[in-house]
Amino acid sequence: MRLGNYIEWPNDFNVSQLPCHQSPDIPIKLVSSTTISHDFAISAIKLNYLFSELGWVSKSLKGWVVTEQGLKQGAVQSEDSRTGVPYVKWPETITQSEALLSSIKDITGSSSLYTPKDNTSNVANKNIEPKYRATDGHFVDTKSEVIIDNWLYMAEIVHAYKRQLPIEENVYCDFYIPTAKLYIEYWNDSNDPKYLAHKTKKLAVYQKYELKLIQLNQSDIQNLDEVLPRLLLKFGVQAY
């Protein structure tokens, strides 16, 4: 016979995989996006779209539905008792999330135009300002990335460049397609041991968080019209 409240954890529970703003031992109050939006002086609507861009929620016919990545942040699915419209509650400590804070800075214009912050960035380009300008105005690191960026732009696919992954680790993708919560990484043909180690480490991050990823290599660059539409379609993105 058990008396009082208790918590039962699954056998494969790993405390180290909890976000930094969560603790398995301390009860955390759940709050709405409206409450959180007041802390950042932005509208709840804008905050929900920001959560969506991070891949933590998805928009339903009416309201918002938490995703697998959102659940990992401690979010809880709720429903308005009067209207039945779904919404999401968040642990009040979500305001300490580095991923969220970084996105808030980006959306409010508080961050600088370009600051190399990626600890797993291309070794050959580390701490070097981007020097190639794509058609849509993005400044990118390499000529191959110009080709990829221009292809996405001409295909009218909304995308970001060097977007931070929605995780606690300080990792940035090459390209991000927010409508599909899909990432694109371009790998050059370098056999440099440091670069190969960087590639392995970065791929491990994508696998750890089960993020959707398309990988492109140098041989794909001159055949993007054949390669990229096929890969995008697998994730529900139609190019033409």
GROMACS .gro file of C-alpha atoms in nm:
model
  240
    1MET     CA    1   0.000   0.000   0.000
    2ARG     CA    2   0.143   0.338  -0.103
    3LEU     CA    3   0.062   0.659   0.089
    4GLY     CA    4   0.098   1.009  -0.054
    5ASN     CA    5   0.218   1.130  -0.391
    6TYR     CA    6   0.517   0.981  -0.567
    7ILE     CA    7   0.685   0.987  -0.905
    8GLU     CA    8   0.758   0.675  -1.106
    9TRP     CA    9   1.035   0.704  -1.367
   10PRO     CA   10   1.080   0.471  -1.667
   11ASN     CA   11   1.375   0.231  -1.659
   12ASP     CA   12   1.548   0.410  -1.946
   13PHE     CA   13   1.506   0.759  -1.793
   14ASN     CA   14   1.822   0.968  -1.834
   15VAL     CA   15   1.847   1.277  -1.613
   16SER     CA   16   2.135   1.412  -1.822
   17GLN     CA   17   1.902   1.451  -2.121
   18LEU     CA   18   1.671   1.692  -1.941
   19PRO     CA   19   1.694   2.053  -2.060
   20CYS     CA   20   1.901   2.277  -1.832
   21HIS     CA   21   1.588   2.455  -1.713
   22GLN     CA   22   1.431   2.134  -1.577
   23SER     CA   23   1.492   1.924  -1.270
   24PRO     CA   24   1.345   1.580  -1.192
   25ASP     CA   25   1.315   1.663  -0.822
   26ILE     CA   26   1.160   2.010  -0.810
   27PRO     CA   27   0.791   2.061  -0.899
   28ILE     CA   28   0.762   2.323  -1.172
   29LYS     CA   29   0.458   2.544  -1.225
   30LEU     CA   30   0.301   2.526  -1.571
   31VAL     CA   31   0.209   2.853  -1.740
   32SER     CA   32   0.052   2.959  -2.068
   33SER     CA   33   0.224   3.132  -2.358
   34THR     CA   34   0.033   3.447  -2.264
   35THR     CA   35   0.203   3.452  -1.924
   36ILE     CA   36   0.543   3.387  -2.076
   37SER     CA   37   0.493   3.655  -2.342
   38HIS     CA   38   0.461   3.918  -2.070
   39ASP     CA   39   0.812   3.833  -1.947
   40PHE     CA   40   0.956   3.909  -2.290
   41ALA     CA   41   0.728   4.202  -2.378
   42ILE     CA   42   0.603   4.038  -2.698
   43SER     CA   43   0.257   3.918  -2.797
   44ALA     CA   44   0.140   3.565  -2.719
   45ILE     CA   45   0.068   3.516  -3.091
   46LYS     CA   46   0.426   3.601  -3.183
   47LEU     CA   47   0.558   3.376  -2.905
   48ASN     CA   48   0.352   3.080  -3.028
   49TYR     CA   49   0.486   3.126  -3.380
   50LEU     CA   50   0.834   3.140  -3.231
   51PHE     CA   51   0.768   2.811  -3.048
   52SER     CA   52   0.651   2.671  -3.382
   53GLU     CA   53   0.967   2.792  -3.556
   54LEU     CA   54   1.170   2.614  -3.289
   55GLY     CA   55   0.975   2.297  -3.364
   56TRP     CA   56   0.816   2.276  -3.018
   57VAL     CA   57   0.453   2.318  -3.130
   58SER     CA   58   0.256   2.288  -3.452
   59LYS     CA   59  -0.049   2.486  -3.555
   60SER     CA   60  -0.379   2.301  -3.568
   61LEU     CA   61  -0.701   2.417  -3.734
   62LYS     CA   62  -0.752   2.623  -3.422
   63GLY     CA   63  -0.493   2.650  -3.150
   64TRP     CA   64  -0.159   2.479  -3.098
   65VAL     CA   65  -0.045   2.120  -3.049
   66VAL     CA   66   0.275   2.022  -2.871
   67THR     CA   67   0.534   1.825  -3.069
   68GLU     CA   68   0.774   1.555  -2.954
   69GLN     CA   69   1.046   1.819  -2.921
   70GLY     CA   70   0.809   2.035  -2.716
   71LEU     CA   71   0.737   1.747  -2.480
   72LYS     CA   72   1.111   1.715  -2.423
   73GLN     CA   73   1.105   2.078  -2.308
   74GLY     CA   74   0.847   1.988  -2.043
   75ALA     CA   75   0.541   2.118  -2.230
   76VAL     CA   76   0.195   1.976  -2.159
   77GLN     CA   77  -0.097   1.962  -2.401
   78SER     CA   78  -0.415   2.131  -2.276
   79GLU     CA   79  -0.758   2.219  -2.408
   80ASP     CA   80  -0.990   2.510  -2.344
   81SER     CA   81  -1.284   2.373  -2.145
   82ARG     CA   82  -1.533   2.601  -2.320
   83THR     CA   83  -1.424   2.596  -2.683
   84GLY     CA   84  -1.218   2.277  -2.705
   85VAL     CA   85  -0.935   2.471  -2.870
   86PRO     CA   86  -0.600   2.304  -2.797
   87TYR     CA   87  -0.320   2.502  -2.637
   88VAL     CA   88   0.010   2.426  -2.467
   89LYS     CA   89   0.129   2.488  -2.114
   90TRP     CA   90   0.498   2.535  -2.041
   91PRO     CA   91   0.714   2.497  -1.732
   92GLU     CA   92   0.773   2.850  -1.603
   93THR     CA   93   1.146   2.777  -1.618
   94ILE     CA   94   1.124   2.765  -2.001
   95THR     CA   95   1.219   3.133  -1.987
   96GLN     CA   96   1.570   3.013  -1.892
   97SER     CA   97   1.606   2.804  -2.207
   98GLU     CA   98   1.908   2.917  -2.409
   99ALA     CA   99   1.737   2.819  -2.733
  100LEU     CA  100   1.432   3.029  -2.649
  101LEU     CA  101   1.638   3.325  -2.528
  102SER     CA  102   1.842   3.320  -2.847
  103SER     CA  103   1.527   3.318  -3.060
  104ILE     CA  104   1.378   3.604  -2.858
  105LYS     CA  105   1.690   3.809  -2.923
  106ASP     CA  106   1.670   3.731  -3.294
  107ILE     CA  107   1.304   3.817  -3.330
  108THR     CA  108   1.332   4.142  -3.131
  109GLY     CA  109   1.650   4.249  -3.307
  110SER     CA  110   1.858   4.237  -2.989
  111SER     CA  111   2.125   4.010  -3.140
  112SER     CA  112   2.403   4.132  -3.365
  113LEU     CA  113   2.382   4.097  -3.743
  114TYR     CA  114   2.630   3.813  -3.751
  115THR     CA  115   2.831   3.660  -3.469
  116PRO     CA  116   3.011   3.328  -3.525
  117LYS     CA  117   2.896   3.121  -3.226
  118ASP     CA  118   2.883   2.767  -3.353
  119ASN     CA  119   3.125   2.550  -3.156
  120THR     CA  120   3.081   2.277  -3.418
  121SER     CA  121   3.117   2.499  -3.723
  122ASN     CA  122   3.327   2.410  -4.026
  123VAL     CA  123   3.689   2.403  -3.911
  124ALA     CA  124   3.803   2.566  -4.233
  125ASN     CA  125   3.561   2.857  -4.185
  126LYS     CA  126   3.564   2.893  -3.808
  127ASN     CA  127   3.555   3.254  -3.687
  128ILE     CA  128   3.561   3.386  -4.045
  129GLU     CA  129   3.298   3.635  -4.158
  130PRO     CA  130   3.075   3.503  -4.439
  131LYS     CA  131   3.195   3.645  -4.771
  132TYR     CA  132   2.951   3.527  -5.039
  133ARG     CA  133   2.618   3.701  -5.093
  134ALA     CA  134   2.322   3.491  -5.211
  135THR     CA  135   2.040   3.631  -5.424
  136ASP     CA  136   1.806   3.666  -5.125
  137GLY     CA  137   2.064   3.870  -4.931
  138HIS     CA  138   2.201   3.594  -4.711
  139PHE     CA  139   2.576   3.614  -4.659
  140VAL     CA  140   2.715   3.260  -4.661
  141ASP     CA  141   3.053   3.096  -4.610
  142THR     CA  142   3.114   2.907  -4.934
  143LYS     CA  143   3.026   2.911  -5.304
  144SER     CA  144   2.848   2.578  -5.264
  145GLU     CA  145   2.623   2.730  -4.998
  146VAL     CA  146   2.546   3.016  -5.238
  147ILE     CA  147   2.421   2.760  -5.488
  148ILE     CA  148   2.205   2.587  -5.225
  149ASP     CA  149   2.067   2.914  -5.091
  150ASN     CA  150   1.985   3.044  -5.439
  151TRP     CA  151   1.816   2.716  -5.530
  152LEU     CA  152   1.590   2.734  -5.224
  153TYR     CA  153   1.512   3.099  -5.292
  154MET     CA  154   1.426   3.043  -5.660
  155ALA     CA  155   1.208   2.746  -5.558
  156GLU     CA  156   1.022   2.988  -5.324
  157ILE     CA  157   1.106   2.779  -5.019
  158VAL     CA  158   1.131   2.989  -4.705
  159HIS     CA  159   1.460   2.914  -4.532
  160ALA     CA  160   1.707   3.042  -4.275
  161TYR     CA  161   2.085   3.027  -4.281
  162LYS     CA  162   2.297   2.941  -3.975
  163ARG     CA  163   1.990   2.899  -3.754
  164GLN     CA  164   2.058   2.773  -3.403
  165LEU     CA  165   1.913   2.430  -3.333
  166PRO     CA  166   1.630   2.434  -3.074
  167ILE     CA  167   1.843   2.254  -2.816
  168GLU     CA  168   2.057   2.352  -2.520
  169GLU     CA  169   2.385   2.276  -2.700
  170ASN     CA  170   2.532   2.566  -2.896
  171VAL     CA  171   2.495   2.417  -3.246
  172TYR     CA  172   2.395   2.588  -3.571
  173CYS     CA  173   2.263   2.429  -3.888
  174ASP     CA  174   2.358   2.526  -4.243
  175PHE     CA  175   1.997   2.576  -4.361
  176TYR     CA  176   1.659   2.548  -4.191
  177ILE     CA  177   1.314   2.517  -4.352
  178PRO     CA  178   1.068   2.624  -4.080
  179THR     CA  179   0.750   2.507  -4.255
  180ALA     CA  180   0.873   2.146  -4.233
  181LYS     CA  181   1.099   2.179  -3.926
  182LEU     CA  182   1.367   2.045  -4.157
  183TYR     CA  183   1.743   2.103  -4.154
  184ILE     CA  184   1.993   2.086  -4.438
  185GLU     CA  185   2.365   2.026  -4.388
  186TYR     CA  186   2.626   2.060  -4.659
  187TRP     CA  187   2.947   1.861  -4.620
  188ASN     CA  188   3.252   1.932  -4.833
  189ASP     CA  189   3.496   1.665  -4.942
  190SER     CA  190   3.764   1.751  -4.688
  191ASN     CA  191   3.950   1.460  -4.528
  192ASP     CA  192   4.087   1.680  -4.252
  193PRO     CA  193   4.058   1.478  -3.926
  194LYS     CA  194   3.923   1.782  -3.738
  195TYR     CA  195   3.657   1.841  -3.999
  196LEU     CA  196   3.555   1.475  -4.001
  197ALA     CA  197   3.535   1.482  -3.621
  198HIS     CA  198   3.318   1.794  -3.643
  199LYS     CA  199   3.089   1.618  -3.891
  200THR     CA  200   3.054   1.311  -3.669
  201LYS     CA  201   2.981   1.524  -3.364
  202LYS     CA  202   2.721   1.732  -3.542
  203LEU     CA  203   2.542   1.429  -3.689
  204ALA     CA  204   2.529   1.279  -3.340
  205VAL     CA  205   2.342   1.589  -3.222
  206TYR     CA  206   2.082   1.554  -3.497
  207GLN     CA  207   2.038   1.187  -3.408
  208LYS     CA  208   2.019   1.253  -3.035
  209TYR     CA  209   1.728   1.497  -3.074
  210GLU     CA  210   1.567   1.311  -3.365
  211LEU     CA  211   1.570   1.622  -3.585
  212LYS     CA  212   1.477   1.591  -3.952
  213LEU     CA  213   1.785   1.628  -4.168
  214ILE     CA  214   1.886   1.637  -4.534
  215GLN     CA  215   2.257   1.592  -4.607
  216LEU     CA  216   2.420   1.726  -4.921
  217ASN     CA  217   2.774   1.669  -5.040
  218GLN     CA  218   2.988   1.821  -5.314
  219SER     CA  219   2.866   1.579  -5.582
  220ASP     CA  220   2.506   1.695  -5.518
  221ILE     CA  221   2.575   2.063  -5.578
  222GLN     CA  222   2.577   2.049  -5.959
  223ASN     CA  223   2.267   1.826  -5.961
  224LEU     CA  224   2.042   2.005  -5.713
  225ASP     CA  225   1.752   2.014  -5.962
  226GLU     CA  226   1.745   1.635  -5.949
  227VAL     CA  227   1.863   1.567  -5.595
  228LEU     CA  228   1.697   1.828  -5.373
  229PRO     CA  229   1.332   1.804  -5.491
  230ARG     CA  230   1.339   1.428  -5.429
  231LEU     CA  231   1.489   1.467  -5.081
  232LEU     CA  232   1.253   1.752  -4.987
  233LEU     CA  233   0.946   1.558  -5.099
  234LYS     CA  234   1.028   1.285  -4.846
  235PHE     CA  235   0.958   1.546  -4.576
  236GLY     CA  236   0.647   1.689  -4.737
  237VAL     CA  237   0.812   1.988  -4.906
  238GLN     CA  238   0.720   2.035  -5.271
  239ALA     CA  239   0.975   2.236  -5.466
  240TYR     CA  240   0.798   2.292  -5.800
   0.00000   0.00000   0.00000
